[in-house]
Amino acid sequence: MTLKRKDLLTIRELEPEEIFLILETADSMKEIASREIKKVPALRGKTVINLFYEPSTRTRTSFEIAGKWLSADVVNISTSASSVTKGESLLDTGKTLQAMHPDVVVIRHPVPGAPKILADRLQASIINAGDGAHEHPTQALLDLFTIRERLGRLEGLKVAIVGDISHSRVARSNIQAMRKVGIEVRVAGPATLLPRFPEQLGVEATTDVEDAIADADVIMMLRIQRERHGPTMLPSLREYSRLFGLTVERVKKAKEGVLIMHPGPINRGVEIAPEVADGPYSLILDQVTNGVAIRMGLLYLLTGGQRTER
Ligand code: CP
């Protein structure tokens, strides 16, 4: 099977079978991480450009490692050290990069829809690595991969997503991805940070975090996206932490063995207690590990790779 699309811009555009194709391909790729020589020739002769207009640790590094383990030539552009600082537009930067014949451009940008602007005009495959509060599709894919790896299934599970839902591209992509594979999603957070019309997203919303997590198989905590809203959204971080933070006491009231996720970066003691983040049911570092496998699978499929049935 192949992925019959040039770009990955949103989860919304993916069919469930495409999601499973990416998960299965990532599954084959994951084993490469345990080899002594972490290198396969699948993308030899291909060029991947990482174009990040916002800070990133996990996404940028894992795309770079994924490309290198597949033998692609990987170029990282830090926009603070590029001609963007001299006023070059996104489109001119994109056309400039296209003139050097990359095969894939991975872009993170603060403006929703920026990856689509490049996808509509460049021959290279474009991967959305996060566009404003819109989508972060590869994060949702690695989250599904991590849940399935641990629980062996996706359909029929219950996931509670807690925190700053309305400003979170991770929440938006995850809600869509989870619904497409049959996961029931509940969201919780302060009223000011919840979606106005949760029913349009197909989720239940509540301001009662303990109610939201009571029968969840997985709790996904989110960081407060302070860079995307003004100071009036929250009275104080201390109050937020008291009302919505995931503490050991709250986890004890949830289902036995409930799995804890967070896309990172985490703010210890704000949305999640250190003992929970580092506890036995935390999948936070598994998510990071699986980010490389998902991005390897995606780079492979978008550059024409085929997945053969096992
Ligand atoms: N989860 C995530 O996108 O992390 P980074 O911002 O570090 O890439």
XYZ file of C-alpha atoms and ligand atoms in Angstrom:
318
model
C 0.000 0.000 0.000
C 1.105 3.554 -0.686
C 0.018 6.920 0.675
C -1.650 8.564 -2.295
C -1.072 12.192 -1.370
C 1.720 14.728 -1.863
C 1.462 16.453 1.525
C 0.382 15.902 5.121
C -1.321 19.104 6.252
C -4.119 17.989 8.585
C -5.594 14.956 10.286
C -8.977 16.159 9.007
C -8.036 15.199 5.427
C -6.868 11.663 6.302
C -9.017 8.571 5.825
C -8.865 6.050 8.706
C -7.063 3.560 6.426
C -4.357 6.169 5.728
C -3.917 6.660 9.481
C -3.503 2.904 9.949
C -1.072 2.728 6.991
C 1.130 5.363 8.680
C 0.903 3.556 12.050
C 1.824 0.192 10.472
C 4.735 1.706 8.542
C 6.014 3.408 11.712
C 5.766 0.038 13.455
C 8.194 -1.433 10.893
C 10.515 1.562 11.312
C 10.655 1.468 15.109
C 12.975 -1.540 15.200
C 15.743 0.505 13.491
C 16.193 2.481 16.741
C 17.438 -0.653 18.518
C 20.110 -1.481 15.896
C 23.777 -0.777 16.498
C 23.971 0.958 13.108
C 20.825 3.078 12.856
C 20.796 3.590 9.117
C 18.775 2.203 6.203
C 19.030 3.399 2.592
C 15.295 4.053 2.029
C 15.652 7.823 1.411
C 19.158 7.863 -0.075
C 19.385 10.751 -2.560
C 16.355 12.544 -1.070
C 16.555 15.953 0.588
C 14.456 16.988 3.592
C 14.340 20.627 4.766
C 13.156 21.486 8.291
C 11.786 25.048 8.187
C 10.773 26.079 11.701
C 9.388 29.563 12.375
C 8.615 28.624 16.011
C 10.723 26.935 18.695
C 10.711 23.147 18.884
C 12.730 20.442 20.597
C 10.835 17.195 19.977
C 9.349 17.729 16.518
C 12.363 19.313 14.839
C 14.876 16.883 16.331
C 12.786 13.821 15.578
C 12.256 14.850 11.941
C 16.016 15.352 11.643
C 16.808 11.974 13.207
C 14.085 10.282 11.149
C 15.494 11.675 7.902
C 19.075 10.795 8.821
C 18.265 7.229 9.879
C 16.597 6.807 6.464
C 19.763 8.212 4.769
C 18.147 11.439 3.508
C 20.162 14.654 3.387
C 18.555 16.807 6.083
C 18.884 20.594 6.195
C 17.659 22.591 9.206
C 16.715 26.223 8.757
C 16.497 28.373 11.844
C 14.411 31.335 10.699
C 16.147 33.614 13.215
C 19.374 33.049 11.258
C 17.777 33.178 7.788
C 16.651 35.876 5.349
C 13.234 35.808 7.085
C 14.802 38.347 9.477
C 15.390 40.623 6.450
C 11.674 40.617 5.619
C 11.440 37.722 3.155
C 7.874 36.427 2.866
C 6.867 32.822 3.517
C 6.132 32.319 -0.175
C 9.446 33.791 -1.322
C 11.263 31.613 1.203
C 9.310 28.603 -0.100
C 10.090 29.380 -3.752
C 13.758 29.899 -2.858
C 13.893 26.502 -1.186
C 12.019 24.858 -4.085
C 14.710 26.169 -6.470
C 17.135 23.858 -4.623
C 14.926 20.817 -5.352
C 14.100 19.430 -1.918
C 11.842 16.370 -1.804
C 10.178 17.252 1.506
C 9.764 20.513 3.425
C 8.689 20.182 7.062
C 7.250 23.465 8.274
C 6.202 24.838 11.670
C 4.643 28.298 11.535
C 2.582 30.469 13.914
C -0.060 31.195 11.259
C -2.823 28.593 10.676
C -2.761 27.495 7.038
C 0.869 28.470 6.359
C 1.817 24.871 5.360
C -1.052 24.838 2.823
C 0.251 28.022 1.203
C 3.482 26.168 0.435
C 1.743 22.888 -0.441
C -0.367 24.607 -3.112
C 2.666 26.165 -4.783
C 5.704 23.920 -4.251
C 6.495 20.605 -5.904
C 8.083 19.295 -2.707
C 5.955 17.351 -0.244
C 4.942 19.590 2.640
C 4.521 18.258 6.184
C 2.744 20.397 8.758
C 4.807 20.326 11.963
C 2.321 22.632 13.717
C 0.513 25.722 12.356
C -0.728 28.140 14.998
C -3.654 26.745 16.962
C -4.821 24.807 13.887
C -3.225 21.333 13.637
C -0.197 19.252 14.615
C -0.947 16.062 12.677
C 2.272 14.141 13.329
C 1.791 14.646 17.087
C -1.658 13.041 16.888
C -0.269 10.147 14.836
C 2.509 9.455 17.331
C -0.017 9.671 20.170
C -2.262 7.058 18.509
C 0.801 4.892 17.884
C 1.799 5.134 21.566
C -1.678 4.277 22.848
C -2.001 1.319 20.479
C 1.480 0.067 21.349
C 0.614 0.025 25.066
C -3.032 -1.090 24.994
C -3.043 -3.152 21.788
C -6.102 -1.403 20.378
C -7.695 1.984 19.757
C -11.368 1.376 19.036
C -13.611 1.612 22.086
C -11.078 3.378 24.330
C -11.915 6.491 26.336
C -9.486 9.417 26.395
C -9.721 12.570 28.528
C -7.839 15.597 27.184
C -7.312 18.182 29.922
C -6.081 21.762 29.761
C -6.019 24.587 27.272
C -8.148 22.888 24.639
C -9.205 25.885 22.579
C -5.655 27.097 21.832
C -4.129 23.659 21.322
C -3.274 22.316 17.877
C -2.407 19.041 19.607
C -5.950 18.785 20.988
C -7.495 19.671 17.636
C -5.496 17.038 15.739
C -5.900 14.416 18.440
C -9.663 14.865 18.739
C -10.049 14.293 14.999
C -7.594 11.396 14.853
C -9.140 9.664 17.865
C -12.670 9.994 16.569
C -11.633 8.575 13.189
C -10.333 5.404 14.858
C -13.254 4.941 17.255
C -11.943 6.492 20.484
C -14.417 8.363 22.712
C -12.973 11.758 23.692
C -13.888 13.983 26.626
C -12.233 17.379 27.117
C -11.869 19.318 30.378
C -10.460 22.666 31.403
C -11.424 26.168 32.511
C -14.506 27.497 30.692
C -12.343 30.183 29.045
C -10.097 27.521 27.495
C -12.764 25.074 26.291
C -14.115 25.016 22.717
C -17.325 27.031 22.360
C -19.122 24.302 20.410
C -17.696 20.948 21.585
C -20.536 19.032 19.918
C -19.227 20.235 16.539
C -15.955 18.475 17.373
C -17.826 15.364 18.494
C -16.622 15.574 22.100
C -18.121 16.115 25.539
C -16.713 19.110 27.435
C -16.679 19.774 31.176
C -15.001 22.078 33.682
C -14.846 19.186 36.184
C -11.524 17.456 35.619
C -12.291 14.592 38.034
C -15.507 13.836 36.179
C -13.648 13.872 32.854
C -10.937 11.437 33.935
C -13.111 9.111 36.087
C -13.449 6.255 33.577
C -10.749 7.239 31.072
C -8.224 4.686 29.784
C -5.831 7.523 28.944
C -5.449 11.044 30.341
C -3.724 13.513 28.018
C -2.579 16.680 29.775
C -1.860 19.868 27.827
C 0.342 22.864 28.506
C -1.237 26.297 28.905
C -0.562 27.973 25.545
C 0.216 31.370 27.085
C 1.848 32.502 23.831
C -1.575 32.249 22.156
C -3.744 34.147 24.642
C -3.768 37.208 26.860
C -3.427 37.276 30.652
C -7.198 37.542 31.149
C -7.862 33.888 30.302
C -6.649 32.629 33.687
C -6.712 34.251 37.152
C -3.414 32.614 38.183
C -1.289 29.559 37.445
C -1.549 28.508 41.104
C -5.340 28.428 40.900
C -5.187 26.662 37.537
C -2.918 24.034 39.023
C -5.199 23.524 42.039
C -8.352 23.144 39.941
C -7.054 21.375 36.822
C -3.566 20.024 37.491
C -3.022 16.255 37.415
C -1.897 15.379 40.926
C -1.233 11.983 42.502
C -4.505 12.367 44.425
C -6.477 12.923 41.231
C -4.839 9.963 39.497
C -5.844 7.769 42.474
C -9.482 8.693 41.843
C -9.191 7.648 38.176
C -9.238 4.120 36.709
C -6.580 1.720 38.053
C -3.536 1.859 35.735
C -4.776 4.829 33.714
C -2.116 5.905 31.210
C -0.771 9.460 31.349
C 0.292 11.365 28.237
C 1.552 14.860 27.479
C 2.893 16.144 24.142
C 5.536 18.245 25.926
C 7.064 20.527 26.830
C 5.653 19.951 30.316
C 5.392 22.580 33.030
C 6.017 20.547 36.178
C 3.813 21.562 39.056
C 1.420 23.490 36.793
C -0.619 21.094 34.628
C 1.077 17.936 35.909
C 2.755 16.964 39.178
C 6.351 15.704 38.824
C 5.410 12.402 40.522
C 2.747 11.799 37.852
C 4.947 12.865 34.928
C 7.704 10.505 36.117
C 5.367 7.799 37.437
C 4.923 4.196 36.261
C 1.928 4.953 34.037
C 3.483 7.926 32.259
C 3.976 7.491 28.492
C 5.595 10.906 28.007
C 9.009 9.596 26.951
C 7.435 6.780 24.910
C 5.685 9.535 22.942
C 9.060 11.131 22.212
C 10.606 7.805 21.139
C 7.632 7.021 18.915
C 7.815 10.470 17.320
C 10.908 9.328 15.441
C 9.220 6.145 14.177
C 6.096 8.008 13.020
C 8.160 10.629 11.200
C 10.298 7.931 9.572
C 7.153 6.181 8.386
C 5.679 9.385 7.052
C 8.840 10.532 5.251
C 9.114 7.082 3.684
C 5.484 7.000 2.513
C 5.408 10.590 1.213
C 8.537 10.005 -0.878
C 6.862 7.054 -2.597
C 7.676 4.215 -0.244
C 5.372 1.223 -0.176
C 4.267 -0.813 2.766
C 4.185 -4.521 1.978
C 1.703 -6.728 3.830
C 3.324 -8.860 6.538
N 5.129 18.245 21.130
C 5.823 19.175 20.473
O 5.435 19.652 19.398
O 7.011 19.545 21.064
P 8.049 20.579 20.458
O 7.415 21.935 20.492
O 9.265 20.475 21.344
O 8.340 20.179 19.037
